[in-house]
Amino acid sequence: MVGQLEVEADGIERRSGVSLWRQIADKILHAIAIGDFAENAALPPEVALAERYGVNRHTVRSAIAALVQEGVLRAEQGRGTFVLSRKRLSYPIGARTRFSAGLQGQASERHIVLLASSVEPASQRVAEGLGLARGNDVIRLETRGEADGRPVSRAAGWFEARRFAGIDAAMAQTGSITASLARFGIDDYLRQSTMLSARHADAADLADLDLQPGAIVLVTVAVNVTPDGQPIQFSESRFPAERVELKLSAL
Amino acid sequence: MVGQLEVEADGIERRSGVSLWRQIADKILHAIAIGDFAENAALPPEVALAERYGVNRHTVRSAIAALVQEGVLRAEQGRGTFVLSRKRLSYPIGARTRFSAGLQGQASERHIVLLASSVEPASQRVAEGLGLARGNDVIRLETRGEADGRPVSRAAGWFEARRFAGIDAAMAQTGSITASLARFGIDDYLRQSTMLSARHADAADLADLDLQPGAIVLVTVAVNVTPDGQPIQFSESRFPAERVELKLSAL
DNA sequence: TATAGTTGTCTATATCAATAGACAAATTTA
DNA sequence: TAAATTTGTCTATTGATATAGACAACTATA
C-alpha cells in the first residue's frame, strides 16, 4: 500500500514533469551551495533525508546516486555520504569584467580555452549588437572558461571580421580576450549592456559544461564597447547555475 | 515496437529526471519568448512538432496541454494551436532600478502589492548586508510586483527598524518603495551590489508567482545604499524566468 | 565482541511517462 | 460537397519513476 501525502514537505512537487529524485538532488546541491552542509561533512542519513522530503528512501538514493555521478558527493558503505564539492564561484559582471581577474582568490587555476573559430555572415542580432549591416562578415570565437579544471562558462563572441582579422590566432596564442584585443590597439573596453535569462541546459550545454540533464544555465547576452562607445564584441555566455553565481557590480 | 533514437534532435534529453513533455513545454515557451512564434500566430501542427523534437505526437500533446493550462496557448480543434502570451518583460537592474519606471512602455499596468510586513531580529546575512549587529530589529516587507495582472517578481526587503519605523504603513499607503523611503528623507538611493543565481521554483515560488512545477526562477540578492554609501535596504527578489529577463545597465 | 547505525542490493507492486496506432470531430480548402 | 488538415479521444504496450519491505555488508562504538 502507498501512503500518499497530500502536501509535501519542503517544496517537493509531484506530477510536475520533474522527477522527485531530480528535485531532491537540486535541493541538496542548493543546500551545499548556500553552506548548509560544510565541505567534507556527512550528509544526514538516507532515512532522515527521506523523512525530511517526504519520500521513500530509495528516491533519496536515486538523488544521491546522481550527485555521486556528478562528483558532488561520495558515499561510503557503513559510514555515510560526504560532501566533496565546494561552494559556487562568484563570477563578477561589471563595466570592466575580465575573466581571470574576477575569479582571483576563488580558484587557484583558471583559464580560457579556444574551442573553435570561424568567419561567417552576421546574423540579425549580431549585426544589431555590433552596429553592422546584416550579412557583414564577423569572426566567431567559441570559448570555454575553466577554474580548477571545472568548466564554469561557455561563450561565443563575435567581432567585425574586417577590423579584427586574425583575432582567432591571437586568442589561440594568448588565451585571453583582453590580450588579443590589445593587439588591435584596444587597451580598454567597457560592457555596454547585458541581457540575462535562465533556462534548462540543452544538449550542447550538457556536453560543453559537463552537466547532468536537468541542470539550469544562466545566459548572458552582452555588448562590449570602446570607451568612446564603439561596439567591438557581441557575446553570448552560458554559466552552470549550480557552480556559478553572478555578482553584478558597477557597470 | 519502439524506434528508439540514439541522438535526439534539438536538445531533448531522455532519462534526465525531467520529463520530455516538460522539456518541450520549456522549449516552446522559450521560442515564444525570443519571438520565434509571434503573438496570436499558430504553432506548427502537433505532428510537425513531434518530428522536430524527435518524440511521439502524444508527448507533444502533453507539453501543449501544460501550456494551455498555464494560459500560454489556446488549442482549437480543427484549426490549430495559438500563442496567447506576449514576450518576456525586460526588467532593468542598474544603479537606480525602480520597479515602475523600468517597465514603462512594456506593460500598461504595473504596481507593487504589499503582502505582509513584520519586525524581526536580523539574520546573519541581513545584518551583514545592512551593516548592523546580528539580532538588531529589522522590518521585513514582503511584496509582489505585477504587470498587466501577471506576477513578475516576488521580493522580501529588510530595513533597520529603528531608522525606518512605520515604513510598512507608508508602503501600504503609497505602494512604492521609493515614495516610502522619501518619507524618511531618502531622496535618492543606489544599488550597491547584486548577487544573481537561478534555480527551480520551490513550493513558495509556485504559489507566489503563479507558476507551474518545474519552472525556473532568477534570484537576486541586493543591497541599496544612500549616495554616500550608507546601507538602507537588503533585499532578495525572485523573478519567473519564463516571463522576465533581466537587463543589466549602469549600476 | 556485540550492537547500533549506515549504505548496498534484492524482490515486488503501482503509477507516471512515452510510444504506437486507429479513428472521431471540427475546420479549412479545393 | 468532398478532401485535406488539424486537434481530440480511445486502447494497448513498454520503460522509467516511486513506494514498500527485507536483509546483506560495512563501520564505528559501547
PDB file of C-alpha atoms in Angstrom, chain B residues 78-226:
ATOM      1  CA  GLY B  78      -9.605  21.524 -36.432  1.00  0.00           C
ATOM      2  CA  ARG B  79      -7.883  24.905 -36.555  1.00  0.00           C
ATOM      3  CA  GLY B  80      -4.641  24.759 -34.662  1.00  0.00           C
ATOM      4  CA  THR B  81      -2.883  25.873 -31.501  1.00  0.00           C
ATOM      5  CA  PHE B  82      -2.322  29.570 -30.946  1.00  0.00           C
ATOM      6  CA  VAL B  83       0.036  31.726 -28.933  1.00  0.00           C
ATOM      7  CA  LEU B  84      -1.667  33.869 -26.320  1.00  0.00           C
ATOM      8  CA  SER B  85       1.136  35.219 -24.203  1.00  0.00           C
ATOM      9  CA  ARG B  86       3.467  38.027 -25.016  1.00  0.00           C
ATOM     10  CA  LYS B  87       7.214  38.092 -24.863  1.00  0.00           C
ATOM     11  CA  ARG B  88       9.104  38.223 -21.632  1.00  0.00           C
ATOM     12  CA  LEU B  89       9.326  41.519 -19.857  1.00  0.00           C
ATOM     13  CA  SER B  90      12.752  43.025 -19.753  1.00  0.00           C
ATOM     14  CA  TYR B  91      13.358  44.024 -16.177  1.00  0.00           C
ATOM     15  CA  PRO B  92      16.139  46.558 -15.724  1.00  0.00           C
ATOM     16  CA  ILE B  93      18.736  46.188 -12.999  1.00  0.00           C
ATOM     17  CA  GLY B  94      21.056  49.100 -12.543  1.00  0.00           C
ATOM     18  CA  ALA B  95      22.249  51.727 -10.118  1.00  0.00           C
ATOM     19  CA  ARG B  96      18.846  53.379  -9.946  1.00  0.00           C
ATOM     20  CA  THR B  97      16.474  50.498 -10.526  1.00  0.00           C
ATOM     21  CA  ARG B  98      12.892  51.458  -9.789  1.00  0.00           C
ATOM     22  CA  PHE B  99      10.116  48.995 -10.407  1.00  0.00           C
ATOM     23  CA  SER B 100       7.501  51.007 -12.284  1.00  0.00           C
ATOM     24  CA  ALA B 101       9.875  53.255 -14.133  1.00  0.00           C
ATOM     25  CA  GLY B 102      11.756  50.290 -15.529  1.00  0.00           C
ATOM     26  CA  LEU B 103       8.789  48.564 -17.059  1.00  0.00           C
ATOM     27  CA  GLN B 104       7.373  51.670 -18.669  1.00  0.00           C
ATOM     28  CA  GLY B 105       6.200  51.014 -22.174  1.00  0.00           C
ATOM     29  CA  GLN B 106       6.294  47.229 -21.773  1.00  0.00           C
ATOM     30  CA  ALA B 107       3.147  46.825 -19.708  1.00  0.00           C
ATOM     31  CA  SER B 108       0.193  49.156 -19.495  1.00  0.00           C
ATOM     32  CA  GLU B 109      -0.470  48.460 -15.840  1.00  0.00           C
ATOM     33  CA  ARG B 110       2.086  47.729 -13.164  1.00  0.00           C
ATOM     34  CA  HIS B 111       2.258  48.004  -9.402  1.00  0.00           C
ATOM     35  CA  ILE B 112       3.663  46.514  -6.237  1.00  0.00           C
ATOM     36  CA  VAL B 113       1.453  44.773  -3.704  1.00  0.00           C
ATOM     37  CA  LEU B 114       2.472  44.651  -0.061  1.00  0.00           C
ATOM     38  CA  LEU B 115       1.707  41.105   1.046  1.00  0.00           C
ATOM     39  CA  ALA B 116       2.941  41.199   4.612  1.00  0.00           C
ATOM     40  CA  SER B 117       5.255  43.002   6.978  1.00  0.00           C
ATOM     41  CA  SER B 118       6.862  42.150  10.266  1.00  0.00           C
ATOM     42  CA  VAL B 119       9.562  43.164  12.712  1.00  0.00           C
ATOM     43  CA  GLU B 120      12.189  40.549  13.434  1.00  0.00           C
ATOM     44  CA  PRO B 121      15.775  40.241  14.599  1.00  0.00           C
ATOM     45  CA  ALA B 122      18.245  40.461  11.732  1.00  0.00           C
ATOM     46  CA  SER B 123      19.615  37.168  10.477  1.00  0.00           C
ATOM     47  CA  GLN B 124      23.299  36.787   9.754  1.00  0.00           C
ATOM     48  CA  ARG B 125      23.148  37.779   6.107  1.00  0.00           C
ATOM     49  CA  VAL B 126      20.660  40.613   6.590  1.00  0.00           C
ATOM     50  CA  ALA B 127      22.797  42.060   9.367  1.00  0.00           C
ATOM     51  CA  GLU B 128      25.879  41.819   7.179  1.00  0.00           C
ATOM     52  CA  GLY B 129      24.138  43.450   4.260  1.00  0.00           C
ATOM     53  CA  LEU B 130      22.837  46.344   6.332  1.00  0.00           C
ATOM     54  CA  GLY B 131      25.978  46.724   8.417  1.00  0.00           C
ATOM     55  CA  LEU B 132      24.164  46.002  11.672  1.00  0.00           C
ATOM     56  CA  ALA B 133      24.922  43.759  14.588  1.00  0.00           C
ATOM     57  CA  ARG B 134      23.196  40.406  14.274  1.00  0.00           C
ATOM     58  CA  GLY B 135      19.908  40.327  16.156  1.00  0.00           C
ATOM     59  CA  ASN B 136      19.122  44.021  15.771  1.00  0.00           C
ATOM     60  CA  ASP B 137      15.491  44.554  14.883  1.00  0.00           C
ATOM     61  CA  VAL B 138      14.659  44.937  11.222  1.00  0.00           C
ATOM     62  CA  ILE B 139      11.392  45.451   9.370  1.00  0.00           C
ATOM     63  CA  ARG B 140      10.650  42.938   6.657  1.00  0.00           C
ATOM     64  CA  LEU B 141       8.358  43.828   3.753  1.00  0.00           C
ATOM     65  CA  GLU B 142       7.039  41.041   1.562  1.00  0.00           C
ATOM     66  CA  THR B 143       5.949  42.327  -1.825  1.00  0.00           C
ATOM     67  CA  ARG B 144       4.835  41.117  -5.211  1.00  0.00           C
ATOM     68  CA  GLY B 145       5.331  43.017  -8.454  1.00  0.00           C
ATOM     69  CA  GLU B 146       2.635  42.704 -11.095  1.00  0.00           C
ATOM     70  CA  ALA B 147       2.461  43.852 -14.686  1.00  0.00           C
ATOM     71  CA  ASP B 148      -0.828  43.607 -16.549  1.00  0.00           C
ATOM     72  CA  GLY B 149      -2.149  41.368 -13.806  1.00  0.00           C
ATOM     73  CA  ARG B 150       0.651  38.840 -14.018  1.00  0.00           C
ATOM     74  CA  PRO B 151       3.133  38.361 -11.186  1.00  0.00           C
ATOM     75  CA  VAL B 152       6.601  39.304 -12.401  1.00  0.00           C
ATOM     76  CA  SER B 153       8.501  39.472  -9.145  1.00  0.00           C
ATOM     77  CA  ARG B 154       8.329  38.405  -5.519  1.00  0.00           C
ATOM     78  CA  ALA B 155      10.604  40.154  -3.074  1.00  0.00           C
ATOM     79  CA  ALA B 156      11.493  40.441   0.584  1.00  0.00           C
ATOM     80  CA  GLY B 157      13.080  43.709   1.713  1.00  0.00           C
ATOM     81  CA  TRP B 158      14.687  44.407   5.108  1.00  0.00           C
ATOM     82  CA  PHE B 159      15.134  47.840   6.692  1.00  0.00           C
ATOM     83  CA  GLU B 160      16.643  48.872  10.017  1.00  0.00           C
ATOM     84  CA  ALA B 161      13.651  49.040  12.359  1.00  0.00           C
ATOM     85  CA  ARG B 162      14.858  51.983  14.436  1.00  0.00           C
ATOM     86  CA  ARG B 163      15.502  54.228  11.481  1.00  0.00           C
ATOM     87  CA  PHE B 164      12.538  53.207   9.312  1.00  0.00           C
ATOM     88  CA  ALA B 165       9.794  52.675  11.858  1.00  0.00           C
ATOM     89  CA  GLY B 166       6.490  52.894  10.018  1.00  0.00           C
ATOM     90  CA  ILE B 167       7.811  52.127   6.563  1.00  0.00           C
ATOM     91  CA  ASP B 168       5.361  49.237   6.367  1.00  0.00           C
ATOM     92  CA  ALA B 169       2.436  51.642   6.702  1.00  0.00           C
ATOM     93  CA  ALA B 170       3.995  54.009   4.186  1.00  0.00           C
ATOM     94  CA  MET B 171       4.437  51.142   1.756  1.00  0.00           C
ATOM     95  CA  ALA B 172       0.846  50.010   2.208  1.00  0.00           C
ATOM     96  CA  GLN B 173      -0.313  53.559   1.556  1.00  0.00           C
ATOM     97  CA  THR B 174       1.907  54.538  -1.361  1.00  0.00           C
ATOM     98  CA  GLY B 175       2.548  51.175  -2.985  1.00  0.00           C
ATOM     99  CA  SER B 176       6.061  52.336  -3.737  1.00  0.00           C
ATOM    100  CA  ILE B 177       9.389  51.721  -2.034  1.00  0.00           C
ATOM    101  CA  THR B 178      10.788  54.918  -3.467  1.00  0.00           C
ATOM    102  CA  ALA B 179       7.896  57.012  -2.155  1.00  0.00           C
ATOM    103  CA  SER B 180       8.094  55.324   1.236  1.00  0.00           C
ATOM    104  CA  LEU B 181      11.804  55.990   1.577  1.00  0.00           C
ATOM    105  CA  ALA B 182      11.192  59.616   0.622  1.00  0.00           C
ATOM    106  CA  ARG B 183       9.171  59.970   3.824  1.00  0.00           C
ATOM    107  CA  PHE B 184      12.319  59.170   5.724  1.00  0.00           C
ATOM    108  CA  GLY B 185      14.335  61.778   3.909  1.00  0.00           C
ATOM    109  CA  ILE B 186      15.810  59.404   1.337  1.00  0.00           C
ATOM    110  CA  ASP B 187      15.506  61.196  -1.981  1.00  0.00           C
ATOM    111  CA  ASP B 188      17.978  59.076  -3.828  1.00  0.00           C
ATOM    112  CA  TYR B 189      19.441  55.650  -3.366  1.00  0.00           C
ATOM    113  CA  LEU B 190      21.758  53.391  -5.309  1.00  0.00           C
ATOM    114  CA  ARG B 191      22.152  49.693  -5.796  1.00  0.00           C
ATOM    115  CA  GLN B 192      25.450  48.795  -4.241  1.00  0.00           C
ATOM    116  CA  SER B 193      25.760  45.145  -5.194  1.00  0.00           C
ATOM    117  CA  THR B 194      23.666  42.336  -6.615  1.00  0.00           C
ATOM    118  CA  MET B 195      24.239  38.600  -6.427  1.00  0.00           C
ATOM    119  CA  LEU B 196      22.419  36.640  -9.062  1.00  0.00           C
ATOM    120  CA  SER B 197      21.563  32.960  -9.296  1.00  0.00           C
ATOM    121  CA  ALA B 198      18.917  30.650 -10.740  1.00  0.00           C
ATOM    122  CA  ARG B 199      17.147  27.546  -9.500  1.00  0.00           C
ATOM    123  CA  HIS B 200      13.984  25.540  -9.881  1.00  0.00           C
ATOM    124  CA  ALA B 201      10.933  27.172  -8.365  1.00  0.00           C
ATOM    125  CA  ASP B 202      10.033  25.772  -4.950  1.00  0.00           C
ATOM    126  CA  ALA B 203       6.550  25.454  -3.487  1.00  0.00           C
ATOM    127  CA  ALA B 204       6.542  29.051  -2.248  1.00  0.00           C
ATOM    128  CA  ASP B 205       7.569  30.390  -5.650  1.00  0.00           C
ATOM    129  CA  LEU B 206       4.881  28.354  -7.369  1.00  0.00           C
ATOM    130  CA  ALA B 207       2.213  29.869  -5.171  1.00  0.00           C
ATOM    131  CA  ASP B 208       3.627  33.399  -5.058  1.00  0.00           C
ATOM    132  CA  LEU B 209       4.302  33.762  -8.761  1.00  0.00           C
ATOM    133  CA  ASP B 210       1.535  31.555 -10.126  1.00  0.00           C
ATOM    134  CA  LEU B 211       3.939  29.152 -11.787  1.00  0.00           C
ATOM    135  CA  GLN B 212       3.717  25.524 -12.827  1.00  0.00           C
ATOM    136  CA  PRO B 213       6.016  22.996 -11.161  1.00  0.00           C
ATOM    137  CA  GLY B 214       9.347  22.725 -12.920  1.00  0.00           C
ATOM    138  CA  ALA B 215       9.577  26.430 -13.688  1.00  0.00           C
ATOM    139  CA  ILE B 216      12.839  28.318 -13.202  1.00  0.00           C
ATOM    140  CA  VAL B 217      13.271  31.444 -11.097  1.00  0.00           C
ATOM    141  CA  LEU B 218      16.024  34.042 -11.213  1.00  0.00           C
ATOM    142  CA  VAL B 219      17.094  35.108  -7.749  1.00  0.00           C
ATOM    143  CA  THR B 220      18.791  38.403  -6.917  1.00  0.00           C
ATOM    144  CA  VAL B 221      20.174  39.425  -3.542  1.00  0.00           C
ATOM    145  CA  ALA B 222      20.950  43.120  -3.383  1.00  0.00           C
ATOM    146  CA  VAL B 223      21.898  45.971  -1.075  1.00  0.00           C
ATOM    147  CA  ASN B 224      20.641  49.526  -1.650  1.00  0.00           C
ATOM    148  CA  VAL B 225      22.627  52.395  -0.218  1.00  0.00           C
ATOM    149  CA  THR B 226      22.348  56.157   0.035  1.00  0.00           C
TER     150      THR B 226
END
